[in-house]
Amino acid sequence: WTDVIKNFTQTEIHDNFSENLHPFLFEKIKSFLKEDEFDIRCVDALQKQFFERPFAKAKEFASEINDRLKQEGVFSLKTALVPYRRAKNLTQNVPILPINEKLFATDAEKNLYKKILIVEKEVEKHLDQDDFKSYLNSLQGLTKSLAELFDNVMINDPDLDLKHNRIALLHKICTLYERHANFSLIQV
């Protein structure tokens, strides 16, 4: 075995570990958490976190999402994920372009962008402190502004500059949601 291992580079060992051991370990994690009545969608959404954070912290993160998915009503995570999913659908297979603030033609665009800039700073701070509740509160704080955009603005405007800028705004939303969890794996 020593001779075999000597022939592998560090990158090959890491790639082989990631390719073979990560899926195995993650299935074990899912099985363990399923016994604790976790919604497996929460665990799937946080797969990356289970390998980047201590297990107890990743479990705490999953638990917060799990609890919020059980809630109903206007302030539930399910409600917050609906406009996110719409943004995700509109941005799939579309190149990411920079946002041009000068092209904002409506208050809904301006308000959403301001909110994004605030939330962007908040989410990093909250996650650095392992404050998952505040992290999710910040993300959920985008819901109203995003819903207003969808209610009052035609995303696929005939003016291509406006359309591309609006899609860039939606990409920014998706990036915020997906930076630490793959919320697209959670069907609502």
mmCIF file of N, CA, C and O in Angstrom, residues 70-141:
data_model
loop_
_atom_site.group_PDB
_atom_site.id
_atom_site.type_symbol
_atom_site.label_atom_id
_atom_site.label_comp_id
_atom_site.label_asym_id
_atom_site.label_seq_id
_atom_site.Cartn_x
_atom_site.Cartn_y
_atom_site.Cartn_z
ATOM 1 N N LYS A 70 -41.367 23.937 8.898
ATOM 2 C CA LYS A 70 -42.597 23.450 9.530
ATOM 3 C C LYS A 70 -43.577 24.583 9.811
ATOM 4 O O LYS A 70 -44.761 24.333 10.016
ATOM 5 N N GLN A 71 -43.083 25.801 9.826
ATOM 6 C CA GLN A 71 -43.941 26.959 10.096
ATOM 7 C C GLN A 71 -44.804 27.260 8.879
ATOM 8 O O GLN A 71 -44.433 26.974 7.746
ATOM 9 N N GLU A 72 -45.936 27.862 9.127
ATOM 10 C CA GLU A 72 -46.846 28.274 8.062
ATOM 11 C C GLU A 72 -47.049 29.780 8.156
ATOM 12 O O GLU A 72 -46.791 30.383 9.191
ATOM 13 N N GLY A 73 -47.531 30.370 7.090
ATOM 14 C CA GLY A 73 -47.892 31.777 7.142
ATOM 15 C C GLY A 73 -46.935 32.675 6.388
ATOM 16 O O GLY A 73 -45.972 32.235 5.760
ATOM 17 N N VAL A 74 -47.217 33.951 6.478
ATOM 18 C CA VAL A 74 -46.510 34.972 5.720
ATOM 19 C C VAL A 74 -45.020 35.017 6.044
ATOM 20 O O VAL A 74 -44.198 35.295 5.185
ATOM 21 N N PHE A 75 -44.648 34.743 7.283
ATOM 22 C CA PHE A 75 -43.257 34.866 7.699
ATOM 23 C C PHE A 75 -42.507 33.540 7.710
ATOM 24 O O PHE A 75 -41.423 33.451 8.271
ATOM 25 N N SER A 76 -43.062 32.532 7.079
ATOM 26 C CA SER A 76 -42.406 31.227 7.068
ATOM 27 C C SER A 76 -41.308 31.177 6.009
ATOM 28 O O SER A 76 -41.293 31.974 5.062
ATOM 29 N N LEU A 77 -40.395 30.234 6.168
ATOM 30 C CA LEU A 77 -39.342 30.045 5.174
ATOM 31 C C LEU A 77 -39.941 29.597 3.850
ATOM 32 O O LEU A 77 -39.463 29.979 2.784
ATOM 33 N N LYS A 78 -41.011 28.822 3.913
ATOM 34 C CA LYS A 78 -41.676 28.391 2.676
ATOM 35 C C LYS A 78 -42.115 29.605 1.857
ATOM 36 O O LYS A 78 -41.929 29.655 0.644
ATOM 37 N N THR A 79 -42.694 30.592 2.539
ATOM 38 C CA THR A 79 -43.140 31.812 1.864
ATOM 39 C C THR A 79 -41.947 32.556 1.266
ATOM 40 O O THR A 79 -42.027 33.067 0.154
ATOM 41 N N ALA A 80 -40.841 32.606 1.994
ATOM 42 C CA ALA A 80 -39.646 33.304 1.514
ATOM 43 C C ALA A 80 -39.017 32.607 0.318
ATOM 44 O O ALA A 80 -38.403 33.250 -0.532
ATOM 45 N N LEU A 81 -39.183 31.294 0.241
ATOM 46 C CA LEU A 81 -38.554 30.549 -0.847
ATOM 47 C C LEU A 81 -39.324 30.645 -2.166
ATOM 48 O O LEU A 81 -38.757 30.399 -3.223
ATOM 49 N N VAL A 82 -40.592 31.043 -2.118
ATOM 50 C CA VAL A 82 -41.381 31.126 -3.355
ATOM 51 C C VAL A 82 -40.804 32.162 -4.330
ATOM 52 O O VAL A 82 -40.520 31.835 -5.485
ATOM 53 N N PRO A 83 -40.584 33.424 -3.910
ATOM 54 C CA PRO A 83 -39.992 34.371 -4.865
ATOM 55 C C PRO A 83 -38.543 34.020 -5.221
ATOM 56 O O PRO A 83 -38.104 34.269 -6.348
ATOM 57 N N TYR A 84 -37.823 33.411 -4.289
ATOM 58 C CA TYR A 84 -36.463 32.955 -4.611
ATOM 59 C C TYR A 84 -36.517 31.934 -5.748
ATOM 60 O O TYR A 84 -35.730 31.982 -6.689
ATOM 61 N N ARG A 85 -37.433 30.974 -5.637
ATOM 62 C CA ARG A 85 -37.557 29.943 -6.688
ATOM 63 C C ARG A 85 -37.902 30.583 -8.032
ATOM 64 O O ARG A 85 -37.407 30.161 -9.076
ATOM 65 N N ARG A 86 -38.744 31.587 -7.989
ATOM 66 C CA ARG A 86 -39.096 32.291 -9.231
ATOM 67 C C ARG A 86 -37.852 32.967 -9.817
ATOM 68 O O ARG A 86 -37.612 32.893 -11.020
ATOM 69 N N ALA A 87 -37.069 33.611 -8.959
ATOM 70 C CA ALA A 87 -35.819 34.241 -9.410
ATOM 71 C C ALA A 87 -34.870 33.186 -9.969
ATOM 72 O O ALA A 87 -34.238 33.393 -11.016
ATOM 73 N N LYS A 88 -34.789 32.055 -9.304
ATOM 74 C CA LYS A 88 -33.917 30.970 -9.749
ATOM 75 C C LYS A 88 -34.319 30.477 -11.139
ATOM 76 O O LYS A 88 -33.467 30.272 -12.008
ATOM 77 N N ASN A 89 -35.618 30.313 -11.344
ATOM 78 C CA ASN A 89 -36.107 29.861 -12.651
ATOM 79 C C ASN A 89 -35.800 30.865 -13.754
ATOM 80 O O ASN A 89 -35.453 30.484 -14.868
ATOM 81 N N LEU A 90 -35.929 32.142 -13.454
ATOM 82 C CA LEU A 90 -35.679 33.181 -14.463
ATOM 83 C C LEU A 90 -34.201 33.352 -14.790
ATOM 84 O O LEU A 90 -33.859 33.888 -15.844
ATOM 85 N N THR A 91 -33.329 32.910 -13.896
ATOM 86 C CA THR A 91 -31.897 33.122 -14.113
ATOM 87 C C THR A 91 -31.152 31.875 -14.588
ATOM 88 O O THR A 91 -29.970 31.960 -14.910
ATOM 89 N N GLN A 92 -31.843 30.758 -14.645
ATOM 90 C CA GLN A 92 -31.171 29.533 -15.081
ATOM 91 C C GLN A 92 -30.721 29.667 -16.526
ATOM 92 O O GLN A 92 -31.451 30.162 -17.386
ATOM 93 N N ASN A 93 -29.509 29.219 -16.770
ATOM 94 C CA ASN A 93 -28.909 29.229 -18.104
ATOM 95 C C ASN A 93 -28.793 30.625 -18.701
ATOM 96 O O ASN A 93 -28.785 30.779 -19.918
ATOM 97 N N VAL A 94 -28.743 31.622 -17.843
ATOM 98 C CA VAL A 94 -28.566 33.005 -18.294
ATOM 99 C C VAL A 94 -27.241 33.491 -17.720
ATOM 100 O O VAL A 94 -26.999 33.338 -16.514
ATOM 101 N N PRO A 95 -26.378 34.071 -18.555
ATOM 102 C CA PRO A 95 -25.084 34.519 -18.024
ATOM 103 C C PRO A 95 -25.257 35.609 -16.960
ATOM 104 O O PRO A 95 -26.188 36.407 -17.013
ATOM 105 N N ILE A 96 -24.340 35.607 -16.014
ATOM 106 C CA ILE A 96 -24.359 36.612 -14.948
ATOM 107 C C ILE A 96 -23.705 37.883 -15.473
ATOM 108 O O ILE A 96 -22.569 37.861 -15.938
ATOM 109 N N LEU A 97 -24.444 38.962 -15.392
ATOM 110 C CA LEU A 97 -23.942 40.263 -15.823
ATOM 111 C C LEU A 97 -23.880 41.195 -14.621
ATOM 112 O O LEU A 97 -24.588 40.997 -13.635
ATOM 113 N N PRO A 98 -23.063 42.236 -14.707
ATOM 114 C CA PRO A 98 -23.019 43.189 -13.590
ATOM 115 C C PRO A 98 -24.304 44.015 -13.522
ATOM 116 O O PRO A 98 -24.970 44.247 -14.534
ATOM 117 N N ILE A 99 -24.636 44.445 -12.315
ATOM 118 C CA ILE A 99 -25.804 45.303 -12.110
ATOM 119 C C ILE A 99 -25.401 46.742 -12.395
ATOM 120 O O ILE A 99 -24.356 47.202 -11.934
ATOM 121 N N ASN A 100 -26.241 47.431 -13.147
ATOM 122 C CA ASN A 100 -26.010 48.843 -13.447
ATOM 123 C C ASN A 100 -27.114 49.652 -12.761
ATOM 124 O O ASN A 100 -28.253 49.689 -13.242
ATOM 125 N N GLU A 101 -26.778 50.294 -11.656
ATOM 126 C CA GLU A 101 -27.766 51.051 -10.886
ATOM 127 C C GLU A 101 -28.436 52.151 -11.715
ATOM 128 O O GLU A 101 -29.580 52.510 -11.456
ATOM 129 N N LYS A 102 -27.736 52.666 -12.698
ATOM 130 C CA LYS A 102 -28.289 53.744 -13.530
ATOM 131 C C LYS A 102 -29.458 53.268 -14.387
ATOM 132 O O LYS A 102 -30.248 54.073 -14.865
ATOM 133 N N LEU A 103 -29.564 51.957 -14.549
ATOM 134 C CA LEU A 103 -30.645 51.408 -15.373
ATOM 135 C C LEU A 103 -31.910 51.092 -14.583
ATOM 136 O O LEU A 103 -32.904 50.670 -15.164
ATOM 137 N N PHE A 104 -31.886 51.301 -13.271
ATOM 138 C CA PHE A 104 -33.094 51.040 -12.493
ATOM 139 C C PHE A 104 -34.166 52.044 -12.914
ATOM 140 O O PHE A 104 -33.994 53.257 -12.794
ATOM 141 N N ALA A 105 -35.287 51.508 -13.397
ATOM 142 C CA ALA A 105 -36.354 52.369 -13.907
ATOM 143 C C ALA A 105 -37.529 52.474 -12.931
ATOM 144 O O ALA A 105 -38.428 53.273 -13.148
ATOM 145 N N THR A 106 -37.531 51.653 -11.892
ATOM 146 C CA THR A 106 -38.661 51.644 -10.958
ATOM 147 C C THR A 106 -38.164 51.687 -9.516
ATOM 148 O O THR A 106 -37.029 51.312 -9.221
ATOM 149 N N ASP A 107 -39.050 52.117 -8.639
ATOM 150 C CA ASP A 107 -38.727 52.114 -7.208
ATOM 151 C C ASP A 107 -38.522 50.691 -6.698
ATOM 152 O O ASP A 107 -37.688 50.462 -5.809
ATOM 153 N N ALA A 108 -39.245 49.748 -7.257
ATOM 154 C CA ALA A 108 -39.113 48.353 -6.815
ATOM 155 C C ALA A 108 -37.686 47.846 -7.051
ATOM 156 O O ALA A 108 -37.120 47.158 -6.189
ATOM 157 N N GLU A 109 -37.094 48.179 -8.174
ATOM 158 C CA GLU A 109 -35.716 47.774 -8.463
ATOM 159 C C GLU A 109 -34.742 48.444 -7.486
ATOM 160 O O GLU A 109 -33.859 47.794 -6.916
ATOM 161 N N LYS A 110 -34.924 49.749 -7.300
ATOM 162 C CA LYS A 110 -34.039 50.508 -6.404
ATOM 163 C C LYS A 110 -34.137 49.988 -4.970
ATOM 164 O O LYS A 110 -33.115 49.800 -4.303
ATOM 165 N N ASN A 111 -35.365 49.771 -4.517
ATOM 166 C CA ASN A 111 -35.568 49.289 -3.147
ATOM 167 C C ASN A 111 -34.978 47.903 -2.935
ATOM 168 O O ASN A 111 -34.377 47.629 -1.892
ATOM 169 N N LEU A 112 -35.173 47.025 -3.911
ATOM 170 C CA LEU A 112 -34.621 45.676 -3.789
ATOM 171 C C LEU A 112 -33.102 45.726 -3.746
ATOM 172 O O LEU A 112 -32.475 45.053 -2.922
ATOM 173 N N TYR A 113 -32.510 46.537 -4.595
ATOM 174 C CA TYR A 113 -31.052 46.623 -4.627
ATOM 175 C C TYR A 113 -30.509 47.148 -3.294
ATOM 176 O O TYR A 113 -29.529 46.615 -2.758
ATOM 177 N N LYS A 114 -31.148 48.154 -2.741
ATOM 178 C CA LYS A 114 -30.731 48.679 -1.433
ATOM 179 C C LYS A 114 -30.823 47.577 -0.369
ATOM 180 O O LYS A 114 -29.930 47.424 0.468
ATOM 181 N N LYS A 115 -31.901 46.845 -0.423
ATOM 182 C CA LYS A 115 -32.112 45.766 0.548
ATOM 183 C C LYS A 115 -31.044 44.673 0.371
ATOM 184 O O LYS A 115 -30.521 44.143 1.354
ATOM 185 N N ILE A 116 -30.721 44.353 -0.861
ATOM 186 C CA ILE A 116 -29.695 43.340 -1.139
ATOM 187 C C ILE A 116 -28.366 43.756 -0.519
ATOM 188 O O ILE A 116 -27.679 42.945 0.108
ATOM 189 N N LEU A 117 -27.993 45.015 -0.697
ATOM 190 C CA LEU A 117 -26.714 45.490 -0.166
ATOM 191 C C LEU A 117 -26.658 45.377 1.357
ATOM 192 O O LEU A 117 -25.618 45.034 1.931
ATOM 193 N N ILE A 118 -27.773 45.650 2.001
ATOM 194 C CA ILE A 118 -27.846 45.527 3.459
ATOM 195 C C ILE A 118 -27.758 44.064 3.874
ATOM 196 O O ILE A 118 -26.970 43.688 4.755
ATOM 197 N N VAL A 119 -28.566 43.233 3.236
ATOM 198 C CA VAL A 119 -28.626 41.808 3.598
ATOM 199 C C VAL A 119 -27.297 41.114 3.312
ATOM 200 O O VAL A 119 -26.866 40.248 4.072
ATOM 201 N N GLU A 120 -26.640 41.524 2.253
ATOM 202 C CA GLU A 120 -25.356 40.932 1.900
ATOM 203 C C GLU A 120 -24.352 41.058 3.055
ATOM 204 O O GLU A 120 -23.638 40.106 3.379
ATOM 205 N N LYS A 121 -24.313 42.206 3.671
ATOM 206 C CA LYS A 121 -23.410 42.418 4.813
ATOM 207 C C LYS A 121 -23.876 41.637 6.032
ATOM 208 O O LYS A 121 -23.070 41.067 6.769
ATOM 209 N N GLU A 122 -25.179 41.622 6.248
ATOM 210 C CA GLU A 122 -25.732 40.941 7.419
ATOM 211 C C GLU A 122 -25.463 39.447 7.400
ATOM 212 O O GLU A 122 -25.063 38.873 8.418
ATOM 213 N N VAL A 123 -25.708 38.806 6.243
ATOM 214 C CA VAL A 123 -25.598 37.343 6.208
ATOM 215 C C VAL A 123 -24.181 36.871 6.494
ATOM 216 O O VAL A 123 -23.995 35.869 7.187
ATOM 217 N N GLU A 124 -23.201 37.578 5.991
ATOM 218 C CA GLU A 124 -21.821 37.177 6.264
ATOM 219 C C GLU A 124 -21.509 37.307 7.750
ATOM 220 O O GLU A 124 -20.889 36.427 8.336
ATOM 221 N N LYS A 125 -21.928 38.407 8.348
ATOM 222 C CA LYS A 125 -21.694 38.628 9.777
ATOM 223 C C LYS A 125 -22.368 37.522 10.599
ATOM 224 O O LYS A 125 -21.764 36.934 11.492
ATOM 225 N N HIS A 126 -23.626 37.230 10.267
ATOM 226 C CA HIS A 126 -24.369 36.214 11.013
ATOM 227 C C HIS A 126 -23.726 34.836 10.899
ATOM 228 O O HIS A 126 -23.626 34.102 11.882
ATOM 229 N N LEU A 127 -23.287 34.487 9.701
ATOM 230 C CA LEU A 127 -22.688 33.162 9.530
ATOM 231 C C LEU A 127 -21.313 33.084 10.168
ATOM 232 O O LEU A 127 -20.923 32.036 10.679
ATOM 233 N N ASP A 128 -20.575 34.189 10.156
ATOM 234 C CA ASP A 128 -19.284 34.201 10.851
ATOM 235 C C ASP A 128 -19.469 33.942 12.342
ATOM 236 O O ASP A 128 -18.597 33.386 12.997
ATOM 237 N N GLN A 129 -20.612 34.349 12.861
ATOM 238 C CA GLN A 129 -20.915 34.168 14.284
ATOM 239 C C GLN A 129 -21.756 32.907 14.537
ATOM 240 O O GLN A 129 -22.212 32.684 15.655
ATOM 241 N N ASP A 130 -21.972 32.124 13.494
ATOM 242 C CA ASP A 130 -22.815 30.920 13.589
ATOM 243 C C ASP A 130 -24.209 31.253 14.118
ATOM 244 O O ASP A 130 -24.824 30.468 14.831
ATOM 245 N N ASP A 131 -24.712 32.416 13.745
ATOM 246 C CA ASP A 131 -26.045 32.864 14.157
ATOM 247 C C ASP A 131 -27.009 32.553 13.008
ATOM 248 O O ASP A 131 -27.347 33.409 12.192
ATOM 249 N N PHE A 132 -27.436 31.297 12.941
ATOM 250 C CA PHE A 132 -28.227 30.813 11.820
ATOM 251 C C PHE A 132 -29.630 31.402 11.802
ATOM 252 O O PHE A 132 -30.202 31.625 10.737
ATOM 253 N N LYS A 133 -30.167 31.659 12.972
ATOM 254 C CA LYS A 133 -31.490 32.261 13.062
ATOM 255 C C LYS A 133 -31.485 33.651 12.424
ATOM 256 O O LYS A 133 -32.344 33.966 11.593
ATOM 257 N N SER A 134 -30.513 34.469 12.773
ATOM 258 C CA SER A 134 -30.414 35.815 12.199
ATOM 259 C C SER A 134 -30.098 35.758 10.706
ATOM 260 O O SER A 134 -30.569 36.580 9.930
ATOM 261 N N TYR A 135 -29.283 34.776 10.306
ATOM 262 C CA TYR A 135 -28.969 34.590 8.890
ATOM 263 C C TYR A 135 -30.261 34.375 8.090
ATOM 264 O O TYR A 135 -30.505 35.047 7.086
ATOM 265 N N LEU A 136 -31.088 33.466 8.566
ATOM 266 C CA LEU A 136 -32.344 33.179 7.866
ATOM 267 C C LEU A 136 -33.311 34.363 7.948
ATOM 268 O O LEU A 136 -34.026 34.649 6.990
ATOM 269 N N ASN A 137 -33.306 35.063 9.076
ATOM 270 C CA ASN A 137 -34.142 36.268 9.184
ATOM 271 C C ASN A 137 -33.735 37.294 8.132
ATOM 272 O O ASN A 137 -34.591 37.933 7.510
ATOM 273 N N SER A 138 -32.440 37.467 7.939
ATOM 274 C CA SER A 138 -31.957 38.417 6.933
ATOM 275 C C SER A 138 -32.395 38.013 5.529
ATOM 276 O O SER A 138 -32.877 38.841 4.757
ATOM 277 N N LEU A 139 -32.222 36.736 5.209
ATOM 278 C CA LEU A 139 -32.657 36.266 3.887
ATOM 279 C C LEU A 139 -34.162 36.467 3.709
ATOM 280 O O LEU A 139 -34.623 36.917 2.660
ATOM 281 N N GLN A 140 -34.913 36.137 4.754
ATOM 282 C CA GLN A 140 -36.362 36.293 4.677
ATOM 283 C C GLN A 140 -36.746 37.769 4.552
ATOM 284 O O GLN A 140 -37.801 38.083 4.026
ATOM 285 N N GLY A 141 -35.869 38.660 4.997
ATOM 286 C CA GLY A 141 -36.120 40.089 4.868
ATOM 287 C C GLY A 141 -36.148 40.567 3.426
ATOM 288 O O GLY A 141 -36.637 41.659 3.130
#
